[in-house]
Short mmCIF file of N, CA and C in Angstrom, two decimals:
data_model
loop_
_atom_site.label_atom_id
_atom_site.label_comp_id
_atom_site.label_asym_id
_atom_site.label_seq_id
_atom_site.Cartn_x
_atom_site.Cartn_y
_atom_site.Cartn_z
N MET H 1 0.85 -1.18 0.00
CA MET H 1 0.00 0.00 0.00
C MET H 1 0.90 1.24 0.00
N LYS H 2 0.55 2.22 -0.80
CA LYS H 2 1.34 3.45 -0.90
C LYS H 2 1.27 4.24 0.40
N ALA H 3 2.35 4.96 0.69
CA ALA H 3 2.48 5.70 1.95
C ALA H 3 1.35 6.70 2.15
N HIS H 4 0.96 7.42 1.10
CA HIS H 4 -0.09 8.44 1.26
C HIS H 4 -1.44 7.81 1.56
N VAL H 5 -1.69 6.61 1.04
CA VAL H 5 -2.94 5.90 1.33
C VAL H 5 -2.93 5.45 2.79
N LYS H 6 -1.80 4.91 3.25
CA LYS H 6 -1.67 4.50 4.66
C LYS H 6 -1.90 5.68 5.59
N LYS H 7 -1.37 6.84 5.21
CA LYS H 7 -1.52 8.04 6.04
C LYS H 7 -2.98 8.44 6.16
N VAL H 8 -3.71 8.40 5.06
CA VAL H 8 -5.14 8.75 5.07
C VAL H 8 -5.91 7.76 5.94
N ILE H 9 -5.66 6.47 5.74
CA ILE H 9 -6.35 5.44 6.53
C ILE H 9 -5.98 5.58 8.00
N GLY H 10 -4.69 5.81 8.26
CA GLY H 10 -4.22 5.96 9.64
C GLY H 10 -4.83 7.15 10.35
N GLY H 11 -5.24 8.16 9.59
CA GLY H 11 -5.87 9.33 10.19
C GLY H 11 -7.27 9.06 10.70
N ALA H 12 -7.84 7.93 10.28
CA ALA H 12 -9.20 7.60 10.72
C ALA H 12 -9.28 7.42 12.22
N ALA H 13 -8.25 6.83 12.82
CA ALA H 13 -8.28 6.57 14.27
C ALA H 13 -8.39 7.87 15.06
N ILE H 14 -7.67 8.90 14.63
CA ILE H 14 -7.72 10.16 15.38
C ILE H 14 -9.08 10.83 15.24
N VAL H 15 -9.71 10.70 14.09
CA VAL H 15 -11.06 11.26 13.89
C VAL H 15 -12.06 10.50 14.76
N ILE H 16 -11.99 9.17 14.73
CA ILE H 16 -12.89 8.35 15.55
C ILE H 16 -12.68 8.66 17.03
N ALA H 17 -11.41 8.69 17.45
CA ALA H 17 -11.11 8.93 18.87
C ALA H 17 -11.59 10.31 19.31
N GLY H 18 -11.38 11.31 18.48
CA GLY H 18 -11.82 12.66 18.84
C GLY H 18 -13.33 12.75 19.01
N ALA H 19 -14.05 12.14 18.07
CA ALA H 19 -15.51 12.14 18.15
C ALA H 19 -16.00 11.33 19.35
N PHE H 20 -15.25 10.30 19.72
CA PHE H 20 -15.62 9.44 20.84
C PHE H 20 -15.30 10.12 22.18
N ILE H 21 -14.11 10.66 22.30
CA ILE H 21 -13.62 11.19 23.58
C ILE H 21 -14.32 12.49 24.00
N ALA H 22 -14.53 13.40 23.06
CA ALA H 22 -15.06 14.72 23.41
C ALA H 22 -16.34 14.65 24.25
N PRO H 23 -17.35 13.85 23.87
CA PRO H 23 -18.55 13.80 24.71
C PRO H 23 -18.29 13.19 26.09
N TRP H 24 -17.38 12.22 26.18
CA TRP H 24 -17.11 11.61 27.48
C TRP H 24 -16.41 12.58 28.41
N GLU H 25 -15.48 13.33 27.87
CA GLU H 25 -14.72 14.25 28.71
C GLU H 25 -15.50 15.52 29.01
N GLY H 26 -16.35 15.93 28.06
CA GLY H 26 -17.00 17.23 28.22
C GLY H 26 -15.97 18.33 28.03
N LYS H 27 -16.40 19.56 27.96
CA LYS H 27 -15.45 20.66 27.77
C LYS H 27 -15.72 21.76 28.78
N ARG H 28 -14.67 22.10 29.48
CA ARG H 28 -14.73 23.25 30.40
C ARG H 28 -13.55 24.15 30.07
N ASN H 29 -13.84 25.38 29.77
CA ASN H 29 -12.79 26.32 29.38
C ASN H 29 -12.01 26.88 30.56
N THR H 30 -12.48 26.63 31.77
CA THR H 30 -11.79 27.06 32.97
C THR H 30 -11.31 25.83 33.73
N ALA H 31 -10.09 25.88 34.23
CA ALA H 31 -9.52 24.73 34.94
C ALA H 31 -10.40 24.34 36.13
N TYR H 32 -10.49 23.04 36.35
CA TYR H 32 -11.30 22.49 37.45
C TYR H 32 -10.62 21.21 37.95
N VAL H 33 -11.04 20.76 39.11
CA VAL H 33 -10.53 19.50 39.66
C VAL H 33 -11.51 18.40 39.27
N ASP H 34 -11.02 17.38 38.56
CA ASP H 34 -11.90 16.31 38.08
C ASP H 34 -12.21 15.30 39.19
N ILE H 35 -12.98 14.25 38.87
CA ILE H 35 -13.41 13.29 39.89
C ILE H 35 -12.26 12.52 40.51
N ALA H 36 -11.11 12.50 39.84
CA ALA H 36 -9.94 11.82 40.39
C ALA H 36 -9.05 12.79 41.16
N GLY H 37 -9.50 14.05 41.29
CA GLY H 37 -8.73 15.03 42.04
C GLY H 37 -7.62 15.69 41.24
N VAL H 38 -7.68 15.60 39.91
CA VAL H 38 -6.63 16.14 39.04
C VAL H 38 -7.09 17.45 38.41
N LEU H 39 -6.24 18.46 38.45
CA LEU H 39 -6.54 19.74 37.82
C LEU H 39 -6.60 19.54 36.31
N THR H 40 -7.71 19.94 35.70
CA THR H 40 -8.03 19.61 34.31
C THR H 40 -8.65 20.82 33.63
N VAL H 41 -8.51 20.89 32.30
CA VAL H 41 -9.15 21.94 31.52
C VAL H 41 -9.56 21.36 30.17
N CYS H 42 -10.51 22.00 29.54
CA CYS H 42 -10.99 21.63 28.20
C CYS H 42 -11.54 20.21 28.19
N TYR H 43 -11.08 19.41 27.24
CA TYR H 43 -11.56 18.03 27.07
C TYR H 43 -10.65 17.06 27.83
N GLY H 44 -10.53 17.23 29.13
CA GLY H 44 -9.73 16.30 29.92
C GLY H 44 -8.23 16.53 29.84
N HIS H 45 -7.81 17.73 29.44
CA HIS H 45 -6.37 18.01 29.36
C HIS H 45 -5.81 18.23 30.75
N THR H 46 -4.72 17.55 31.06
CA THR H 46 -4.03 17.69 32.34
C THR H 46 -2.55 17.94 32.07
N GLY H 47 -1.83 18.32 33.09
CA GLY H 47 -0.38 18.50 32.94
C GLY H 47 0.09 19.74 33.65
N PRO H 48 1.40 19.98 33.58
CA PRO H 48 1.99 21.11 34.30
C PRO H 48 1.52 22.47 33.78
N ASP H 49 0.97 22.52 32.57
CA ASP H 49 0.48 23.78 32.03
C ASP H 49 -0.91 24.15 32.56
N VAL H 50 -1.54 23.25 33.30
CA VAL H 50 -2.88 23.51 33.85
C VAL H 50 -2.72 23.99 35.29
N HIS H 51 -3.26 25.16 35.57
CA HIS H 51 -3.18 25.72 36.92
C HIS H 51 -4.53 26.33 37.29
N ARG H 52 -4.74 26.50 38.57
CA ARG H 52 -5.99 27.08 39.05
C ARG H 52 -6.22 28.45 38.39
N GLY H 53 -7.46 28.68 37.97
CA GLY H 53 -7.81 29.95 37.35
C GLY H 53 -7.53 30.03 35.86
N LEU H 54 -6.91 29.00 35.30
CA LEU H 54 -6.61 29.00 33.87
C LEU H 54 -7.89 29.04 33.05
N ARG H 55 -7.94 29.96 32.09
CA ARG H 55 -9.07 30.05 31.16
C ARG H 55 -8.51 29.97 29.75
N VAL H 56 -9.16 29.15 28.91
CA VAL H 56 -8.69 29.00 27.53
C VAL H 56 -9.87 29.14 26.56
N THR H 57 -9.55 29.44 25.32
CA THR H 57 -10.58 29.63 24.30
C THR H 57 -11.02 28.27 23.74
N ASP H 58 -12.13 28.28 23.03
CA ASP H 58 -12.60 27.06 22.36
C ASP H 58 -11.56 26.54 21.37
N ASP H 59 -10.94 27.45 20.63
CA ASP H 59 -9.91 27.03 19.66
C ASP H 59 -8.73 26.38 20.37
N GLU H 60 -8.35 26.94 21.51
CA GLU H 60 -7.24 26.35 22.26
C GLU H 60 -7.63 24.97 22.79
N CYS H 61 -8.88 24.81 23.21
CA CYS H 61 -9.36 23.50 23.66
C CYS H 61 -9.27 22.47 22.53
N LYS H 62 -9.65 22.88 21.33
CA LYS H 62 -9.56 21.97 20.17
C LYS H 62 -8.11 21.58 19.90
N ARG H 63 -7.22 22.55 20.00
CA ARG H 63 -5.79 22.29 19.78
C ARG H 63 -5.25 21.33 20.83
N LEU H 64 -5.60 21.56 22.08
CA LEU H 64 -5.13 20.68 23.16
C LEU H 64 -5.66 19.26 22.98
N LEU H 65 -6.93 19.14 22.60
CA LEU H 65 -7.51 17.81 22.37
C LEU H 65 -6.76 17.11 21.24
N SER H 66 -6.50 17.82 20.17
CA SER H 66 -5.79 17.24 19.03
C SER H 66 -4.39 16.77 19.44
N GLU H 67 -3.69 17.58 20.21
CA GLU H 67 -2.34 17.22 20.67
C GLU H 67 -2.39 16.03 21.62
N ASP H 68 -3.34 16.05 22.55
CA ASP H 68 -3.45 14.95 23.52
C ASP H 68 -3.83 13.65 22.83
N LEU H 69 -4.71 13.73 21.84
CA LEU H 69 -5.10 12.54 21.07
C LEU H 69 -3.92 11.98 20.29
N ALA H 70 -3.16 12.86 19.66
CA ALA H 70 -1.99 12.42 18.90
C ALA H 70 -1.01 11.70 19.82
N GLU H 71 -0.83 12.24 21.03
CA GLU H 71 0.05 11.59 22.02
C GLU H 71 -0.48 10.21 22.39
N ALA H 72 -1.75 10.11 22.67
CA ALA H 72 -2.35 8.83 23.06
C ALA H 72 -2.24 7.81 21.92
N LEU H 73 -2.48 8.24 20.70
CA LEU H 73 -2.36 7.33 19.55
C LEU H 73 -0.92 6.89 19.34
N THR H 74 0.02 7.78 19.59
CA THR H 74 1.44 7.41 19.48
C THR H 74 1.77 6.32 20.48
N VAL H 75 1.28 6.46 21.70
CA VAL H 75 1.50 5.43 22.73
C VAL H 75 0.92 4.10 22.26
N VAL H 76 -0.29 4.12 21.75
CA VAL H 76 -0.94 2.89 21.27
C VAL H 76 -0.12 2.28 20.14
N ASN H 77 0.24 3.08 19.15
CA ASN H 77 0.96 2.57 17.99
C ASN H 77 2.34 2.01 18.35
N ARG H 78 2.99 2.61 19.33
CA ARG H 78 4.33 2.14 19.74
C ARG H 78 4.26 0.94 20.67
N SER H 79 3.16 0.79 21.39
CA SER H 79 3.06 -0.25 22.41
C SER H 79 2.43 -1.54 21.92
N VAL H 80 1.44 -1.42 21.05
CA VAL H 80 0.71 -2.61 20.59
C VAL H 80 1.41 -3.15 19.34
N THR H 81 1.87 -4.39 19.44
CA THR H 81 2.58 -5.01 18.32
C THR H 81 1.67 -5.83 17.43
N ALA H 82 0.50 -6.16 17.92
CA ALA H 82 -0.46 -6.96 17.14
C ALA H 82 -1.17 -6.05 16.13
N PRO H 83 -1.69 -6.63 15.05
CA PRO H 83 -2.46 -5.84 14.08
C PRO H 83 -3.69 -5.21 14.75
N MET H 84 -4.03 -3.98 14.32
CA MET H 84 -5.18 -3.28 14.90
C MET H 84 -5.99 -2.60 13.81
N SER H 85 -7.32 -2.66 13.96
CA SER H 85 -8.20 -1.87 13.10
C SER H 85 -8.16 -0.43 13.60
N GLU H 86 -8.60 0.50 12.76
CA GLU H 86 -8.65 1.90 13.18
C GLU H 86 -9.60 2.11 14.37
N PRO H 87 -10.79 1.47 14.39
CA PRO H 87 -11.64 1.61 15.57
C PRO H 87 -10.96 1.08 16.84
N ARG H 88 -10.21 -0.03 16.73
CA ARG H 88 -9.50 -0.55 17.91
C ARG H 88 -8.49 0.48 18.38
N LYS H 89 -7.73 1.05 17.47
CA LYS H 89 -6.76 2.09 17.86
C LYS H 89 -7.47 3.24 18.57
N ALA H 90 -8.62 3.64 18.05
CA ALA H 90 -9.37 4.75 18.64
C ALA H 90 -9.83 4.42 20.06
N GLY H 91 -10.37 3.21 20.25
CA GLY H 91 -10.81 2.79 21.58
C GLY H 91 -9.65 2.74 22.57
N LEU H 92 -8.52 2.22 22.11
CA LEU H 92 -7.35 2.14 22.98
C LEU H 92 -6.78 3.53 23.25
N ALA H 93 -6.83 4.41 22.26
CA ALA H 93 -6.37 5.79 22.48
C ALA H 93 -7.24 6.49 23.51
N SER H 94 -8.54 6.24 23.48
CA SER H 94 -9.44 6.81 24.49
C SER H 94 -9.04 6.32 25.88
N PHE H 95 -8.74 5.04 25.97
CA PHE H 95 -8.33 4.45 27.25
C PHE H 95 -7.03 5.10 27.74
N VAL H 96 -6.03 5.19 26.86
CA VAL H 96 -4.75 5.81 27.22
C VAL H 96 -4.96 7.27 27.61
N PHE H 97 -5.79 7.97 26.86
CA PHE H 97 -6.12 9.36 27.15
C PHE H 97 -6.66 9.48 28.57
N ASN H 98 -7.45 8.51 28.99
CA ASN H 98 -8.12 8.55 30.29
C ASN H 98 -7.24 8.08 31.45
N VAL H 99 -6.49 6.99 31.27
CA VAL H 99 -5.72 6.43 32.39
C VAL H 99 -4.24 6.77 32.35
N GLY H 100 -3.75 7.16 31.19
CA GLY H 100 -2.34 7.52 31.06
C GLY H 100 -1.47 6.41 30.50
N GLU H 101 -0.33 6.83 29.98
CA GLU H 101 0.62 5.92 29.34
C GLU H 101 1.16 4.87 30.29
N THR H 102 1.57 5.28 31.48
CA THR H 102 2.20 4.35 32.42
C THR H 102 1.28 3.20 32.78
N LYS H 103 0.05 3.51 33.13
CA LYS H 103 -0.89 2.44 33.51
C LYS H 103 -1.17 1.52 32.32
N PHE H 104 -1.30 2.09 31.12
CA PHE H 104 -1.53 1.27 29.93
C PHE H 104 -0.36 0.32 29.69
N LYS H 105 0.86 0.84 29.78
CA LYS H 105 2.03 0.02 29.48
C LYS H 105 2.25 -1.09 30.50
N ARG H 106 1.74 -0.91 31.70
CA ARG H 106 1.88 -1.93 32.75
C ARG H 106 0.68 -2.88 32.81
N SER H 107 -0.29 -2.69 31.93
CA SER H 107 -1.56 -3.40 32.04
C SER H 107 -1.54 -4.81 31.44
N THR H 108 -2.39 -5.64 32.01
CA THR H 108 -2.66 -6.96 31.44
C THR H 108 -3.31 -6.79 30.07
N LEU H 109 -4.07 -5.74 29.90
CA LEU H 109 -4.69 -5.43 28.61
C LEU H 109 -3.63 -5.42 27.51
N LEU H 110 -2.56 -4.67 27.70
CA LEU H 110 -1.51 -4.57 26.68
C LEU H 110 -0.84 -5.92 26.46
N GLN H 111 -0.55 -6.63 27.53
CA GLN H 111 0.06 -7.96 27.39
C GLN H 111 -0.82 -8.87 26.55
N MET H 112 -2.11 -8.85 26.83
CA MET H 112 -3.03 -9.72 26.10
C MET H 112 -3.21 -9.27 24.64
N LEU H 113 -3.23 -7.97 24.41
CA LEU H 113 -3.31 -7.47 23.03
C LEU H 113 -2.12 -7.95 22.22
N ASN H 114 -0.93 -7.82 22.79
CA ASN H 114 0.28 -8.20 22.08
C ASN H 114 0.40 -9.71 21.89
N ALA H 115 -0.24 -10.47 22.76
CA ALA H 115 -0.28 -11.93 22.60
C ALA H 115 -1.42 -12.35 21.67
N GLU H 116 -2.17 -11.36 21.17
CA GLU H 116 -3.34 -11.58 20.31
C GLU H 116 -4.36 -12.51 20.97
N HIS H 117 -4.51 -12.33 22.29
CA HIS H 117 -5.47 -13.12 23.06
C HIS H 117 -6.88 -12.66 22.69
N PRO H 118 -7.78 -13.59 22.40
CA PRO H 118 -9.14 -13.21 21.97
C PRO H 118 -9.93 -12.42 23.01
N ALA H 119 -9.60 -12.54 24.28
CA ALA H 119 -10.34 -11.83 25.33
C ALA H 119 -9.64 -10.55 25.77
N ALA H 120 -8.65 -10.09 25.00
CA ALA H 120 -7.88 -8.91 25.41
C ALA H 120 -8.77 -7.69 25.66
N CYS H 121 -9.69 -7.43 24.76
CA CYS H 121 -10.53 -6.23 24.88
C CYS H 121 -11.41 -6.26 26.13
N ASP H 122 -11.70 -7.46 26.63
CA ASP H 122 -12.50 -7.58 27.86
C ASP H 122 -11.78 -6.97 29.06
N GLN H 123 -10.47 -6.87 28.99
CA GLN H 123 -9.70 -6.28 30.08
C GLN H 123 -10.10 -4.83 30.35
N LEU H 124 -10.59 -4.15 29.33
CA LEU H 124 -11.03 -2.76 29.51
C LEU H 124 -12.10 -2.65 30.59
N LEU H 125 -12.92 -3.69 30.70
CA LEU H 125 -14.04 -3.66 31.64
C LEU H 125 -13.59 -3.73 33.10
N ARG H 126 -12.32 -4.00 33.33
CA ARG H 126 -11.79 -4.04 34.70
C ARG H 126 -11.42 -2.65 35.20
N TRP H 127 -11.29 -1.70 34.30
CA TRP H 127 -10.79 -0.36 34.63
C TRP H 127 -11.95 0.60 34.86
N ILE H 128 -12.73 0.36 35.91
CA ILE H 128 -13.95 1.13 36.16
C ILE H 128 -13.94 1.85 37.51
N TYR H 129 -12.78 1.89 38.15
CA TYR H 129 -12.69 2.46 39.49
C TYR H 129 -12.02 3.83 39.47
N VAL H 130 -12.46 4.69 40.37
CA VAL H 130 -11.80 5.97 40.59
C VAL H 130 -11.52 6.09 42.09
N TYR H 131 -10.47 6.82 42.41
CA TYR H 131 -10.10 7.02 43.80
C TYR H 131 -10.99 8.09 44.41
N ASP H 132 -11.59 7.76 45.54
CA ASP H 132 -12.42 8.71 46.28
C ASP H 132 -11.57 9.29 47.40
N PRO H 133 -11.15 10.55 47.27
CA PRO H 133 -10.28 11.14 48.28
C PRO H 133 -10.95 11.28 49.65
N VAL H 134 -12.27 11.28 49.68
CA VAL H 134 -12.99 11.40 50.96
C VAL H 134 -12.88 10.11 51.76
N THR H 135 -13.11 8.97 51.08
CA THR H 135 -13.07 7.68 51.78
C THR H 135 -11.69 7.03 51.72
N GLY H 136 -10.86 7.50 50.79
CA GLY H 136 -9.54 6.89 50.63
C GLY H 136 -9.59 5.54 49.94
N GLN H 137 -10.70 5.26 49.26
CA GLN H 137 -10.86 3.96 48.60
C GLN H 137 -11.17 4.15 47.12
N TYR H 138 -10.97 3.06 46.37
CA TYR H 138 -11.36 3.05 44.96
C TYR H 138 -12.80 2.58 44.88
N VAL H 139 -13.60 3.31 44.12
CA VAL H 139 -15.02 2.99 43.99
C VAL H 139 -15.39 2.91 42.51
N VAL H 140 -16.40 2.10 42.21
CA VAL H 140 -16.89 1.98 40.83
C VAL H 140 -17.54 3.29 40.42
N ASN H 141 -17.21 3.74 39.23
CA ASN H 141 -17.82 4.95 38.68
C ASN H 141 -18.65 4.53 37.47
N ASP H 142 -19.96 4.79 37.53
CA ASP H 142 -20.86 4.34 36.47
C ASP H 142 -20.53 4.97 35.11
N GLY H 143 -20.12 6.22 35.10
CA GLY H 143 -19.74 6.87 33.85
C GLY H 143 -18.52 6.21 33.22
N ILE H 144 -17.53 5.92 34.06
CA ILE H 144 -16.32 5.23 33.57
C ILE H 144 -16.68 3.83 33.10
N ARG H 145 -17.56 3.16 33.82
CA ARG H 145 -17.99 1.81 33.41
C ARG H 145 -18.61 1.85 32.01
N GLN H 146 -19.47 2.83 31.76
CA GLN H 146 -20.10 2.94 30.44
C GLN H 146 -19.07 3.28 29.37
N ARG H 147 -18.15 4.17 29.71
CA ARG H 147 -17.08 4.52 28.75
C ARG H 147 -16.27 3.28 28.38
N ARG H 148 -15.90 2.49 29.39
CA ARG H 148 -15.12 1.27 29.12
C ARG H 148 -15.90 0.27 28.26
N THR H 149 -17.20 0.19 28.49
CA THR H 149 -18.04 -0.69 27.68
C THR H 149 -17.98 -0.25 26.21
N GLU H 150 -18.04 1.04 25.99
CA GLU H 150 -18.00 1.55 24.61
C GLU H 150 -16.59 1.46 24.02
N GLU H 151 -15.56 1.66 24.84
CA GLU H 151 -14.19 1.47 24.36
C GLU H 151 -13.97 0.01 23.95
N ARG H 152 -14.54 -0.90 24.72
CA ARG H 152 -14.45 -2.32 24.40
C ARG H 152 -15.10 -2.61 23.05
N GLU H 153 -16.25 -1.99 22.79
CA GLU H 153 -16.92 -2.18 21.50
C GLU H 153 -16.01 -1.74 20.35
N LEU H 154 -15.35 -0.60 20.51
CA LEU H 154 -14.40 -0.15 19.49
C LEU H 154 -13.23 -1.12 19.38
N CYS H 155 -12.76 -1.59 20.51
CA CYS H 155 -11.63 -2.52 20.54
C CYS H 155 -11.96 -3.82 19.79
N LEU H 156 -13.18 -4.27 19.90
CA LEU H 156 -13.60 -5.53 19.27
C LEU H 156 -13.86 -5.39 17.78
N TYR H 157 -13.98 -4.15 17.31
CA TYR H 157 -14.32 -3.91 15.90
C TYR H 157 -13.17 -4.37 15.00
N GLU H 158 -13.49 -5.23 14.07
CA GLU H 158 -12.46 -5.77 13.15
C GLU H 158 -12.36 -4.91 11.92
#
């Protein structure tokens, strides 16, 4: 397959992931503390550039989402050695976007994907807990559970 055709096809994952992630993350133009206690802005953007009182424009939110998605897809593409459909890449990018590179790279999910285990995508359903700073315990989050169910559907797509 010619390089320019691969590039066009490869771009499908970022479009799918963007359309998938944006509604789950929601958009807030002012920095806030998310359910995991992390300072966040726009569509789930976190990092040292996010500080209390930060306000950003809609265009900046789109740019941050695009950059964060590209990062998540890079992690997926570098980490998963097994063949992947574009929807699978998108679902996994959403997962990486949500839990981070380190947790993904240490996960049984990644091990099973690379072993081409048929139940690999089911591992997503285990990642439904968030830390409750009030109780000091991990609790099931229904929104995260639904997101993981939908990420699994993308992961299973051939």
